[in-house]
CSV table of C-alpha atoms in Angstrom, one decimal:
chain,number,residue,atom,x,y,z
A,125,UNK,CA,49.9,-23.8,14.8
A,126,UNK,CA,48.9,-21.9,18.1
A,127,UNK,CA,52.6,-22.7,19.4
A,128,UNK,CA,54.0,-21.7,16.0
A,129,UNK,CA,53.1,-18.4,15.8
A,130,UNK,CA,53.7,-17.5,20.1
A,131,UNK,CA,56.2,-14.7,19.2
A,132,UNK,CA,55.7,-11.7,17.0
A,133,UNK,CA,56.9,-12.5,13.7
A,134,UNK,CA,59.8,-9.7,11.6
A,135,UNK,CA,57.9,-6.6,10.3
A,136,UNK,CA,58.1,-7.6,7.2
A,137,UNK,CA,56.9,-10.9,7.7
A,138,UNK,CA,53.4,-9.9,6.5
A,139,UNK,CA,51.5,-13.4,6.0
A,140,UNK,CA,53.0,-14.1,9.7
A,141,UNK,CA,52.1,-11.5,11.2
A,142,UNK,CA,48.5,-12.2,10.2
A,143,UNK,CA,48.5,-15.5,11.0
A,144,UNK,CA,50.1,-14.5,14.3
A,145,UNK,CA,47.6,-12.2,14.9
A,146,UNK,CA,44.7,-13.9,14.4
A,147,UNK,CA,45.9,-16.5,16.5
A,148,UNK,CA,47.0,-14.5,19.5
A,149,UNK,CA,43.5,-12.0,19.0
A,150,UNK,CA,41.0,-14.7,17.7
A,151,UNK,CA,38.8,-13.9,21.1
A,152,UNK,CA,39.3,-10.4,20.1
A,153,UNK,CA,38.1,-10.5,16.8
A,154,UNK,CA,35.2,-13.8,17.0
A,155,UNK,CA,33.5,-10.9,19.9
A,156,UNK,CA,34.4,-7.9,17.4
A,157,UNK,CA,32.1,-10.1,14.5
A,158,UNK,CA,29.6,-11.0,17.1
A,159,UNK,CA,29.0,-6.9,18.5
A,160,UNK,CA,29.4,-6.0,14.8
A,161,UNK,CA,26.1,-8.8,13.8
A,162,UNK,CA,24.6,-7.4,16.7
A,163,UNK,CA,24.4,-4.1,16.0
A,164,UNK,CA,23.5,-4.2,12.0
A,165,UNK,CA,20.5,-7.3,13.2
A,166,UNK,CA,19.3,-5.1,15.9
A,167,UNK,CA,19.8,-1.9,14.2
A,168,UNK,CA,17.8,-3.3,10.7
A,169,UNK,CA,15.1,-4.9,12.6
A,170,UNK,CA,14.3,-1.9,15.6
A,171,UNK,CA,15.0,0.7,12.6
A,172,UNK,CA,12.1,-1.6,10.6
A,173,UNK,CA,10.0,-1.1,13.5
A,174,UNK,CA,10.4,1.9,14.1
A,175,UNK,CA,10.2,3.1,10.7
A,176,UNK,CA,6.8,1.5,10.7
A,177,UNK,CA,4.9,3.4,13.1
A,178,UNK,CA,7.0,6.9,11.5
A,179,UNK,CA,5.6,5.8,8.0
A,180,UNK,CA,2.0,5.7,9.9
A,181,UNK,CA,2.9,8.9,10.9
A,182,UNK,CA,3.8,10.7,7.7
A,183,UNK,CA,0.9,9.3,5.5
A,184,UNK,CA,-1.3,9.8,7.7
A,185,UNK,CA,-4.1,12.9,6.1
A,186,UNK,CA,-5.9,15.4,7.5
A,187,UNK,CA,-9.8,14.8,5.7
A,188,UNK,CA,-10.9,18.7,6.4
A,189,UNK,CA,-14.4,17.4,6.5
A,190,UNK,CA,-14.6,14.8,9.5
A,191,UNK,CA,-11.7,14.7,11.5
A,192,UNK,CA,-12.3,16.9,14.7
A,193,UNK,CA,-9.8,19.2,15.9
A,194,UNK,CA,-8.4,17.6,18.0
A,195,UNK,CA,-6.9,14.3,15.7
A,196,UNK,CA,-6.2,17.1,13.2
A,197,UNK,CA,-3.5,18.7,15.4
A,198,UNK,CA,-2.5,15.1,16.4
A,199,UNK,CA,-1.7,14.0,12.8
A,200,UNK,CA,-0.2,17.9,12.0
A,201,UNK,CA,2.2,17.3,14.8
A,202,UNK,CA,2.7,13.6,13.4
A,203,UNK,CA,3.5,14.8,10.0
A,204,UNK,CA,5.9,17.1,11.1
A,205,UNK,CA,7.6,15.1,13.4
A,206,UNK,CA,8.6,12.4,10.9
A,207,UNK,CA,9.6,15.0,8.2
A,208,UNK,CA,11.8,16.6,11.3
A,209,UNK,CA,13.2,13.4,12.1
A,210,UNK,CA,13.9,11.8,8.8
A,211,UNK,CA,15.4,15.4,8.2
A,212,UNK,CA,17.9,15.3,11.1
A,213,UNK,CA,19.2,11.6,11.2
A,214,UNK,CA,19.9,11.6,7.3
A,215,UNK,CA,21.5,14.6,7.1
A,216,UNK,CA,24.3,14.9,10.4
A,217,UNK,CA,26.5,11.6,10.2
A,218,UNK,CA,26.1,9.1,12.4
A,219,UNK,CA,29.3,9.0,14.3
A,220,UNK,CA,28.1,12.8,15.4
A,221,UNK,CA,25.0,11.4,16.2
A,222,UNK,CA,26.6,8.5,18.5
A,223,UNK,CA,28.9,11.2,20.4
A,224,UNK,CA,25.8,13.5,21.3
A,225,UNK,CA,23.8,10.7,22.2
A,226,UNK,CA,26.3,8.8,24.5
A,227,UNK,CA,27.7,11.8,26.3
A,228,UNK,CA,24.8,13.7,26.1
A,229,UNK,CA,23.1,10.9,28.4
A,230,UNK,CA,26.1,9.6,30.0
A,231,UNK,CA,26.0,12.2,33.2
A,232,UNK,CA,22.2,11.0,34.5
A,233,UNK,CA,24.6,7.6,35.1
A,234,UNK,CA,22.3,5.5,34.2
A,235,UNK,CA,24.0,1.8,35.4
A,236,UNK,CA,23.0,0.5,32.1
A,237,UNK,CA,23.7,3.2,29.8
A,238,UNK,CA,27.2,1.3,28.2
A,239,UNK,CA,28.6,2.1,25.1
A,240,UNK,CA,26.6,-0.8,23.4
A,241,UNK,CA,23.5,0.5,24.4
A,242,UNK,CA,23.7,3.4,23.0
A,243,UNK,CA,25.4,1.9,20.2
A,244,UNK,CA,22.6,0.1,19.5
A,245,UNK,CA,20.2,2.7,20.2
A,246,UNK,CA,21.7,5.1,17.3
A,247,UNK,CA,21.9,3.0,14.7
A,248,UNK,CA,18.6,2.0,15.4
A,249,UNK,CA,17.2,5.8,15.1
A,250,UNK,CA,19.7,6.5,12.3
A,251,UNK,CA,18.5,3.4,10.4
A,252,UNK,CA,15.1,4.3,11.6
A,253,UNK,CA,15.0,7.6,8.9
A,254,UNK,CA,16.4,5.7,5.7
A,255,UNK,CA,13.7,2.7,5.9
A,256,UNK,CA,11.3,4.8,6.4
A,257,UNK,CA,12.3,6.6,3.3
A,258,UNK,CA,12.6,3.4,1.3
A,259,UNK,CA,9.1,2.5,2.4
A,260,UNK,CA,8.4,5.8,1.4
A,261,UNK,CA,9.2,5.1,-2.0
A,262,UNK,CA,7.5,1.7,-1.8
A,263,UNK,CA,4.2,2.9,-1.0
A,264,UNK,CA,4.7,5.3,-3.6
A,265,UNK,CA,5.0,2.3,-5.8
A,266,UNK,CA,1.4,0.7,-4.9
A,267,UNK,CA,-1.2,2.0,-7.2
A,268,UNK,CA,-3.9,3.6,-5.5
A,269,UNK,CA,-6.6,1.7,-7.1
A,270,UNK,CA,-6.1,-0.7,-3.7
A,271,UNK,CA,-6.1,1.9,-1.0
A,272,UNK,CA,-9.7,2.5,-3.0
A,273,UNK,CA,-10.8,-0.7,-3.3
A,274,UNK,CA,-10.1,-1.0,0.3
A,275,UNK,CA,-11.8,2.2,1.7
A,276,UNK,CA,-14.8,1.4,-1.1
A,277,UNK,CA,-15.6,-2.3,1.7
A,278,UNK,CA,-15.5,-0.1,3.8
A,279,UNK,CA,-11.6,-0.2,5.5
A,280,UNK,CA,-10.8,3.2,7.2
A,281,UNK,CA,-7.6,4.6,5.8
A,282,UNK,CA,-5.1,3.6,8.1
A,283,UNK,CA,-6.9,-0.2,8.2
A,284,UNK,CA,-5.9,-0.5,4.2
A,285,UNK,CA,-2.5,0.7,4.9
A,286,UNK,CA,-2.0,-2.1,7.3
A,287,UNK,CA,-3.9,-4.7,6.2
A,288,UNK,CA,-3.2,-4.2,2.0
A,289,UNK,CA,-0.4,-1.0,1.3
A,290,UNK,CA,2.1,-2.0,3.7
A,291,UNK,CA,2.5,-5.6,3.6
A,292,UNK,CA,2.8,-5.2,0.1
A,293,UNK,CA,5.3,-2.1,-0.2
A,294,UNK,CA,7.2,-4.1,2.4
A,295,UNK,CA,7.4,-6.9,0.4
A,296,UNK,CA,8.4,-4.5,-2.7
A,297,UNK,CA,10.8,-3.1,-0.3
A,298,UNK,CA,12.8,-6.0,0.6
A,299,UNK,CA,16.2,-5.9,-1.2
A,300,UNK,CA,16.3,-2.1,-0.3
A,301,UNK,CA,15.9,-2.6,3.2
A,302,UNK,CA,18.2,-5.7,3.1
A,303,UNK,CA,21.0,-2.8,1.4
A,304,UNK,CA,20.7,-1.0,4.4
A,305,UNK,CA,21.5,-4.3,6.8
A,306,UNK,CA,24.9,-4.5,4.3
A,307,UNK,CA,25.2,-0.5,5.4
A,308,UNK,CA,24.9,-0.7,9.0
A,309,UNK,CA,27.5,-3.8,8.6
A,310,UNK,CA,30.2,-1.6,7.9
A,311,UNK,CA,28.9,2.0,9.0
A,312,UNK,CA,28.8,0.8,12.5
A,313,UNK,CA,32.2,1.1,13.1
A,314,UNK,CA,32.2,4.1,13.7
A,315,UNK,CA,30.4,3.6,17.2
A,316,UNK,CA,33.9,2.9,17.9
A,317,UNK,CA,34.1,6.2,18.7
A,318,UNK,CA,31.9,5.4,22.0
A,319,UNK,CA,33.6,3.0,22.9
A,320,UNK,CA,31.4,0.2,21.4
A,321,UNK,CA,33.1,-3.0,21.2
A,322,UNK,CA,32.8,-3.8,17.4
A,323,UNK,CA,34.9,-5.6,15.3
A,324,UNK,CA,36.7,-2.2,13.9
A,325,UNK,CA,37.6,-1.0,17.9
A,326,UNK,CA,38.5,-4.9,17.9
A,327,UNK,CA,41.0,-4.8,15.9
A,328,UNK,CA,42.3,-1.4,17.7
A,329,UNK,CA,42.5,-3.1,20.1
A,330,UNK,CA,45.0,-5.8,18.8
A,331,UNK,CA,47.2,-3.9,17.4
A,332,UNK,CA,47.3,-1.5,20.0
A,333,UNK,CA,50.9,-3.2,21.8
A,334,UNK,CA,52.3,-4.5,18.5
A,335,UNK,CA,51.8,-1.8,16.3
A,336,UNK,CA,51.3,-3.8,13.4
A,337,UNK,CA,47.9,-1.7,12.5
A,338,UNK,CA,47.6,-2.6,8.4
A,339,UNK,CA,48.1,-6.3,8.8
A,340,UNK,CA,45.3,-6.3,11.6
A,341,UNK,CA,42.7,-4.1,9.5
A,342,UNK,CA,43.6,-6.3,6.4
A,343,UNK,CA,41.7,-8.8,8.6
A,344,UNK,CA,39.2,-6.9,8.9
A,345,UNK,CA,38.5,-5.9,6.1
A,346,UNK,CA,38.4,-9.5,5.1
A,347,UNK,CA,35.9,-9.7,7.6
A,348,UNK,CA,33.9,-6.9,7.0
A,349,UNK,CA,33.8,-8.1,2.7
A,350,UNK,CA,33.3,-11.9,4.0
A,351,UNK,CA,29.5,-10.3,6.1
A,352,UNK,CA,29.1,-8.4,3.4
A,353,UNK,CA,29.4,-10.0,0.4
A,354,UNK,CA,27.1,-13.0,1.9
A,355,UNK,CA,24.4,-10.9,3.2
A,356,UNK,CA,25.0,-9.4,-0.9
A,357,UNK,CA,24.2,-12.5,-1.9
A,358,UNK,CA,21.3,-12.9,0.0
A,359,UNK,CA,19.7,-9.6,-0.8
A,360,UNK,CA,20.4,-10.4,-4.7
A,361,UNK,CA,18.3,-13.8,-4.2
A,362,UNK,CA,15.5,-11.7,-2.8
A,363,UNK,CA,15.6,-9.2,-5.4
A,364,UNK,CA,15.4,-11.6,-8.0
A,365,UNK,CA,12.3,-13.7,-6.2
A,366,UNK,CA,10.9,-10.4,-6.1
A,367,UNK,CA,11.4,-9.5,-10.0
A,368,UNK,CA,10.5,-12.8,-10.7
A,369,UNK,CA,6.9,-12.2,-9.4
A,370,UNK,CA,6.9,-9.3,-11.1
A,371,UNK,CA,7.1,-11.0,-14.4
A,372,UNK,CA,4.6,-13.4,-13.6
A,373,UNK,CA,2.1,-10.6,-12.6
A,374,UNK,CA,2.4,-9.6,-16.2
A,375,UNK,CA,1.8,-12.7,-18.3
B,109,UNK,CA,-43.8,4.5,-5.9
B,110,UNK,CA,-40.8,3.0,-4.5
B,111,UNK,CA,-38.8,3.5,-1.7
B,112,UNK,CA,-35.2,5.8,-2.3
B,113,UNK,CA,-32.7,4.4,-1.7
B,114,UNK,CA,-30.0,6.1,-3.1
B,115,UNK,CA,-30.9,10.9,-3.1
B,116,UNK,CA,-28.2,12.5,-5.0
B,117,UNK,CA,-28.7,16.5,-4.2
B,118,UNK,CA,-27.3,19.2,-6.1
B,119,UNK,CA,-23.8,17.8,-6.3
B,120,UNK,CA,-21.2,20.0,-7.6
B,121,UNK,CA,-17.5,18.8,-7.6
B,122,UNK,CA,-14.0,20.2,-8.9
B,123,UNK,CA,-10.7,19.7,-10.4
B,124,UNK,CA,-8.3,22.2,-9.5
B,125,UNK,CA,-10.3,24.9,-11.5
B,126,UNK,CA,-12.5,22.7,-14.0
B,127,UNK,CA,-15.6,21.8,-13.2
B,128,UNK,CA,-16.3,17.8,-13.0
B,129,UNK,CA,-19.9,17.8,-11.8
B,130,UNK,CA,-22.2,21.0,-12.1
B,131,UNK,CA,-25.1,20.4,-9.9
B,132,UNK,CA,-26.6,16.3,-10.6
B,133,UNK,CA,-29.7,15.4,-9.7
B,134,UNK,CA,-30.9,11.6,-9.5
B,135,UNK,CA,-32.6,9.0,-7.2
B,136,UNK,CA,-31.8,5.4,-7.4
B,137,UNK,CA,-35.0,3.3,-6.2
B,138,UNK,CA,-34.4,-0.4,-4.4
B,139,UNK,CA,-34.2,-2.9,-7.2
B,140,UNK,CA,-33.8,-0.7,-9.8
B,141,UNK,CA,-31.3,-0.7,-12.8
B,142,UNK,CA,-29.2,3.0,-13.8
B,143,UNK,CA,-27.2,3.2,-16.5
B,144,UNK,CA,-24.9,6.1,-16.6
B,145,UNK,CA,-24.0,7.0,-20.1
B,146,UNK,CA,-21.9,9.8,-21.9
B,147,UNK,CA,-18.8,11.2,-23.6
B,148,UNK,CA,-15.5,10.9,-21.5
B,149,UNK,CA,-15.3,13.8,-19.3
B,150,UNK,CA,-18.6,14.3,-19.0
B,151,UNK,CA,-18.7,13.8,-15.1
B,152,UNK,CA,-20.0,10.1,-15.1
B,153,UNK,CA,-17.4,8.4,-13.4
B,154,UNK,CA,-16.9,11.2,-11.1
B,155,UNK,CA,-19.9,11.2,-9.9
B,156,UNK,CA,-20.3,7.4,-9.6
B,157,UNK,CA,-17.3,7.8,-7.0
B,158,UNK,CA,-19.6,10.7,-5.3
B,159,UNK,CA,-22.0,8.1,-4.4
B,160,UNK,CA,-19.7,5.9,-2.1
B,161,UNK,CA,-17.4,9.3,-1.5
B,162,UNK,CA,-14.3,8.5,-3.0
B,163,UNK,CA,-14.5,11.3,-4.7
B,164,UNK,CA,-15.8,14.2,-2.2
B,165,UNK,CA,-18.4,16.4,-3.6
B,166,UNK,CA,-17.7,20.0,-2.8
B,167,UNK,CA,-20.9,20.7,-2.3
B,168,UNK,CA,-24.4,18.7,-2.5
B,169,UNK,CA,-25.4,16.2,-0.5
B,170,UNK,CA,-25.5,12.3,-1.0
B,171,UNK,CA,-28.2,10.3,1.1
B,172,UNK,CA,-27.7,6.8,1.4
B,173,UNK,CA,-31.0,4.9,2.6
B,174,UNK,CA,-31.6,7.8,4.8
B,175,UNK,CA,-28.0,8.9,5.9
B,176,UNK,CA,-26.4,12.1,4.4
B,177,UNK,CA,-22.8,10.9,3.5
B,178,UNK,CA,-21.6,14.4,3.1
B,179,UNK,CA,-22.9,14.9,7.0
B,180,UNK,CA,-19.3,15.1,9.0
B,181,UNK,CA,-21.5,13.2,11.3
B,182,UNK,CA,-22.5,10.2,9.7
B,183,UNK,CA,-20.2,6.9,10.1
B,184,UNK,CA,-19.1,6.9,6.1
B,185,UNK,CA,-16.6,3.8,6.8
B,186,UNK,CA,-20.2,1.6,7.8
B,187,UNK,CA,-22.2,2.8,5.4
B,188,UNK,CA,-19.7,1.8,2.5
B,189,UNK,CA,-19.9,-1.4,3.7
B,190,UNK,CA,-23.2,-1.4,1.7
B,191,UNK,CA,-22.0,0.1,-1.1
B,192,UNK,CA,-19.8,-2.8,-3.4
B,193,UNK,CA,-17.7,-1.2,-5.9
B,194,UNK,CA,-16.3,-3.1,-9.1
B,195,UNK,CA,-13.8,-0.8,-10.9
B,196,UNK,CA,-12.1,-0.2,-14.5
B,197,UNK,CA,-8.8,-1.3,-13.3
B,198,UNK,CA,-9.9,-4.5,-11.2
B,199,UNK,CA,-7.8,-3.4,-7.8
B,200,UNK,CA,-8.3,-6.5,-6.5
B,201,UNK,CA,-5.2,-7.3,-3.4
B,202,UNK,CA,-2.3,-7.9,-5.6
B,203,UNK,CA,-1.0,-9.9,-2.5
B,204,UNK,CA,-3.6,-12.7,-2.3
B,205,UNK,CA,-5.3,-15.3,-3.3
B,206,UNK,CA,-9.1,-14.9,-5.4
B,207,UNK,CA,-10.6,-16.3,-1.8
B,208,UNK,CA,-8.8,-14.2,0.2
B,209,UNK,CA,-9.4,-10.9,-1.8
B,210,UNK,CA,-13.6,-12.0,-1.0
B,211,UNK,CA,-13.2,-12.8,2.9
B,212,UNK,CA,-11.2,-9.7,4.3
B,213,UNK,CA,-14.0,-7.5,4.5
B,214,UNK,CA,-16.4,-10.0,5.7
B,215,UNK,CA,-13.9,-10.6,7.8
B,216,UNK,CA,-12.3,-7.8,9.7
B,217,UNK,CA,-15.2,-5.4,9.2
B,218,UNK,CA,-18.2,-7.7,9.3
B,219,UNK,CA,-16.9,-9.6,11.9
B,220,UNK,CA,-17.9,-13.1,10.4
B,221,UNK,CA,-15.8,-16.2,11.3
B,222,UNK,CA,-13.1,-17.7,8.9
B,223,UNK,CA,-15.5,-20.5,8.4
B,224,UNK,CA,-18.7,-18.5,7.5
B,225,UNK,CA,-16.6,-15.7,5.4
B,226,UNK,CA,-15.1,-18.4,3.5
B,227,UNK,CA,-18.8,-20.5,2.6
B,228,UNK,CA,-20.2,-17.3,1.4
B,229,UNK,CA,-17.0,-16.4,-0.7
B,230,UNK,CA,-17.5,-19.3,-2.5
B,231,UNK,CA,-20.6,-19.1,-2.9
B,232,UNK,CA,-19.9,-16.2,-4.7
B,233,UNK,CA,-17.2,-17.0,-6.3
B,234,UNK,CA,-19.4,-20.2,-7.7
B,235,UNK,CA,-22.4,-17.8,-8.3
B,236,UNK,CA,-19.0,-15.7,-11.1
B,237,UNK,CA,-17.8,-18.9,-12.2
B,238,UNK,CA,-14.9,-18.1,-10.6
B,239,UNK,CA,-14.5,-21.2,-7.7
B,240,UNK,CA,-11.9,-23.3,-9.5
B,241,UNK,CA,-9.4,-20.5,-8.8
B,242,UNK,CA,-10.5,-19.6,-5.5
B,243,UNK,CA,-6.6,-20.2,-4.4
B,244,UNK,CA,-4.9,-18.9,-7.3
B,245,UNK,CA,-3.5,-15.8,-6.8
B,246,UNK,CA,-5.1,-12.7,-8.8
B,247,UNK,CA,-2.4,-11.5,-10.4
B,248,UNK,CA,-1.9,-14.8,-12.7
B,249,UNK,CA,-6.1,-14.6,-13.6
B,250,UNK,CA,-6.9,-12.9,-17.1
B,251,UNK,CA,-8.6,-9.4,-17.2
B,252,UNK,CA,-11.7,-10.9,-17.4
B,253,UNK,CA,-12.0,-13.4,-14.8
B,254,UNK,CA,-10.3,-10.5,-12.3
B,255,UNK,CA,-13.2,-8.5,-12.9
B,256,UNK,CA,-15.2,-11.6,-12.3
B,257,UNK,CA,-13.3,-11.9,-8.6
B,258,UNK,CA,-14.3,-8.3,-8.0
B,259,UNK,CA,-17.8,-8.5,-9.1
B,260,UNK,CA,-17.6,-11.7,-6.4
B,261,UNK,CA,-15.8,-9.8,-3.4
B,262,UNK,CA,-18.1,-6.3,-3.8
B,263,UNK,CA,-21.1,-9.4,-3.2
B,264,UNK,CA,-19.0,-10.9,-0.6
B,265,UNK,CA,-19.9,-7.8,2.0
B,266,UNK,CA,-24.0,-8.1,1.3
B,267,UNK,CA,-24.5,-4.7,0.0
B,268,UNK,CA,-27.3,-2.8,-0.6
B,269,UNK,CA,-26.6,-1.3,-4.3
B,270,UNK,CA,-23.7,-2.2,-6.2
B,271,UNK,CA,-22.3,0.5,-8.6
B,272,UNK,CA,-20.2,-0.3,-11.4
B,273,UNK,CA,-17.5,1.6,-12.9
B,274,UNK,CA,-16.7,0.9,-17.0
B,275,UNK,CA,-16.7,-2.6,-15.7
B,276,UNK,CA,-15.7,-3.9,-19.0
B,277,UNK,CA,-13.5,-1.3,-20.4
B,278,UNK,CA,-9.9,-2.4,-19.4
B,279,UNK,CA,-11.2,-5.6,-20.9
B,280,UNK,CA,-10.0,-7.2,-24.3
B,281,UNK,CA,-13.0,-7.4,-26.3
B,282,UNK,CA,-13.4,-11.6,-26.0
B,283,UNK,CA,-13.3,-11.0,-22.1
B,284,UNK,CA,-16.6,-8.5,-22.3
B,285,UNK,CA,-19.2,-11.0,-22.5
B,286,UNK,CA,-18.2,-13.1,-19.2
B,287,UNK,CA,-18.7,-9.5,-16.9
B,288,UNK,CA,-22.0,-8.3,-18.9
B,289,UNK,CA,-23.4,-11.9,-18.3
B,290,UNK,CA,-22.7,-12.0,-14.6
B,291,UNK,CA,-23.8,-8.2,-14.2
B,292,UNK,CA,-27.1,-9.4,-16.1
B,293,UNK,CA,-28.1,-12.3,-13.5
B,294,UNK,CA,-27.3,-9.7,-10.8
B,295,UNK,CA,-29.8,-7.3,-12.7
B,296,UNK,CA,-32.6,-10.2,-12.9
B,297,UNK,CA,-32.3,-11.7,-9.2
B,298,UNK,CA,-32.5,-7.6,-8.4
B,299,UNK,CA,-29.9,-6.2,-7.2
B,300,UNK,CA,-29.7,-2.3,-7.2
B,301,UNK,CA,-27.4,-1.1,-9.5
B,302,UNK,CA,-25.4,1.9,-10.7
B,303,UNK,CA,-23.3,1.7,-14.1
B,304,UNK,CA,-21.4,3.9,-16.0
B,305,UNK,CA,-20.4,1.4,-19.4
B,306,UNK,CA,-20.1,2.4,-22.9
B,307,UNK,CA,-21.5,-1.0,-23.5
B,308,UNK,CA,-25.0,0.4,-25.3
B,309,UNK,CA,-26.7,-2.8,-26.0
B,310,UNK,CA,-25.7,-4.0,-22.7
B,311,UNK,CA,-27.5,-0.5,-21.5
B,312,UNK,CA,-30.3,-1.1,-22.9
B,313,UNK,CA,-30.9,-5.0,-21.9
B,314,UNK,CA,-30.3,-4.5,-18.4
B,315,UNK,CA,-31.3,-0.9,-17.5
B,316,UNK,CA,-34.6,0.2,-16.0
B,317,UNK,CA,-33.0,3.8,-16.3
B,318,UNK,CA,-30.4,5.0,-19.0
B,319,UNK,CA,-28.8,8.7,-17.5
B,320,UNK,CA,-27.0,10.6,-20.3
B,321,UNK,CA,-24.6,12.7,-19.0
B,322,UNK,CA,-23.2,16.0,-20.8
B,323,UNK,CA,-21.6,19.1,-19.5
B,324,UNK,CA,-21.1,18.3,-15.3
B,325,UNK,CA,-24.7,17.8,-15.4
B,326,UNK,CA,-27.7,15.0,-16.8
B,327,UNK,CA,-28.8,16.1,-19.5
B,328,UNK,CA,-31.9,13.9,-20.3
B,329,UNK,CA,-32.6,10.6,-18.2
B,330,UNK,CA,-35.4,7.9,-19.0
B,331,UNK,CA,-36.1,4.4,-19.9
B,332,UNK,CA,-34.0,2.5,-22.7
B,333,UNK,CA,-36.3,3.3,-25.2
B,334,UNK,CA,-36.9,6.9,-25.2
B,335,UNK,CA,-33.0,7.5,-24.5
B,336,UNK,CA,-31.6,5.1,-27.1
B,337,UNK,CA,-34.5,5.6,-29.7
B,338,UNK,CA,-36.0,8.3,-28.8
B,339,UNK,CA,-33.7,11.3,-27.7
B,340,UNK,CA,-35.4,14.1,-27.5
B,341,UNK,CA,-32.2,16.3,-26.8
B,342,UNK,CA,-30.3,17.4,-29.5
B,343,UNK,CA,-27.1,16.6,-27.6
B,344,UNK,CA,-28.1,13.0,-26.9
B,345,UNK,CA,-29.0,12.6,-30.1
B,346,UNK,CA,-25.5,13.7,-30.7
B,347,UNK,CA,-23.6,11.5,-28.9
B,348,UNK,CA,-25.9,8.3,-29.8
B,349,UNK,CA,-25.3,9.3,-33.7
B,350,UNK,CA,-21.2,9.5,-32.9
B,351,UNK,CA,-21.5,5.9,-31.1
B,352,UNK,CA,-23.4,4.4,-33.8
B,353,UNK,CA,-20.7,5.6,-36.3
B,354,UNK,CA,-17.7,4.2,-34.3
B,355,UNK,CA,-18.9,1.2,-33.1
B,356,UNK,CA,-20.5,0.0,-37.0
B,357,UNK,CA,-17.3,0.7,-39.0
């Protein structure tokens, strides 16, 4: 097989070209898949963790009677920060964020500030904003009696949040967070603009010398489709699991 | 005279433009069972929720074991640990088992070891007849079972006083009895209790004192005999008449 496809097939031989590209540039595609998965996994997990902090900031409530002046200022600042953060990151394209971050920090000449690190940073910060929105609606879906019961036992607001509310909200939000992962699989393609060697960039590299662009990106499309299809199945499984439990709650 | 655990002084509360509590004073002594009755909208639930500041009064004072809960310097969380509360809609922690519901507070707040908290919790679950359901997810329990677990959860904090907010109102009729009987046992053992309820028979049986509320104030207060059999106030009479005509049908 390897030997058969060593020379570039003629232009109208679509499938032969595909086999040729796969054989010749297998290492590129594998590297591209690895980087795309890395961006999506790190972006979704990192975004999830950071979104927890953002959620704590934006769900804090100022206690008019008990909070000292500086606590109020801190809580107020936190709320404004989270609001601005979410508005900015959801309101601008990730490709624009990538350009600003990568070329904004590059002049500092930090040896570790590579396109990949910049890409991981941008996808994480971007996903944080989206998952924070998911978590907010998850928290809104939790009956307020849960918070009241926790407060009546003597838990503070933040203890109740961490011990009672968030675990339930996260569980209910898992399918939506899984969807963010699927979105990341596809949308991290834009990070190739700053030179991240993801699946998109790998495909570009594979076709840059032979100009078989359609065939190359046909392969990329199949790979993207495979990845999103598999994760989609997993997310559906999660959804079924959680809806099954909800049915049980009403029996 | 026995010691007052709770002293409510001149409490006012608005919701928006609506005045819900218009100057309420009430004392509760140790081991006393006080029942608050009144039609819906009279402010009885709001008053109960003001006792542990789930609703924060606009004005007035709540003295609990000598400390004013309304004082910003008071450690509210610490005092709430001594005030057990049982809700109309149970509010059990949905992601946990019955036992986990009962040990969370004691472990995290009272710093009990898991073994100690479990042993205590099992004792209280046994007391409410729920020991066999300790490891069940609470979402799978019936209403009456949930409410009994909720009582055990509150008791596990070893409270000085227990507040009950219409504990049987969300229950199917056949489950009311099991919850009321647990509460009767508590009353017999000398637990200090403040109960908002519509169950007049129960109120008559367990109460040392019945408080009748109307339009945000305490209209009349006295022994069950005085309030239910010989009410002095016209609005108390009207309320009881309405209540009886509704329940005897």
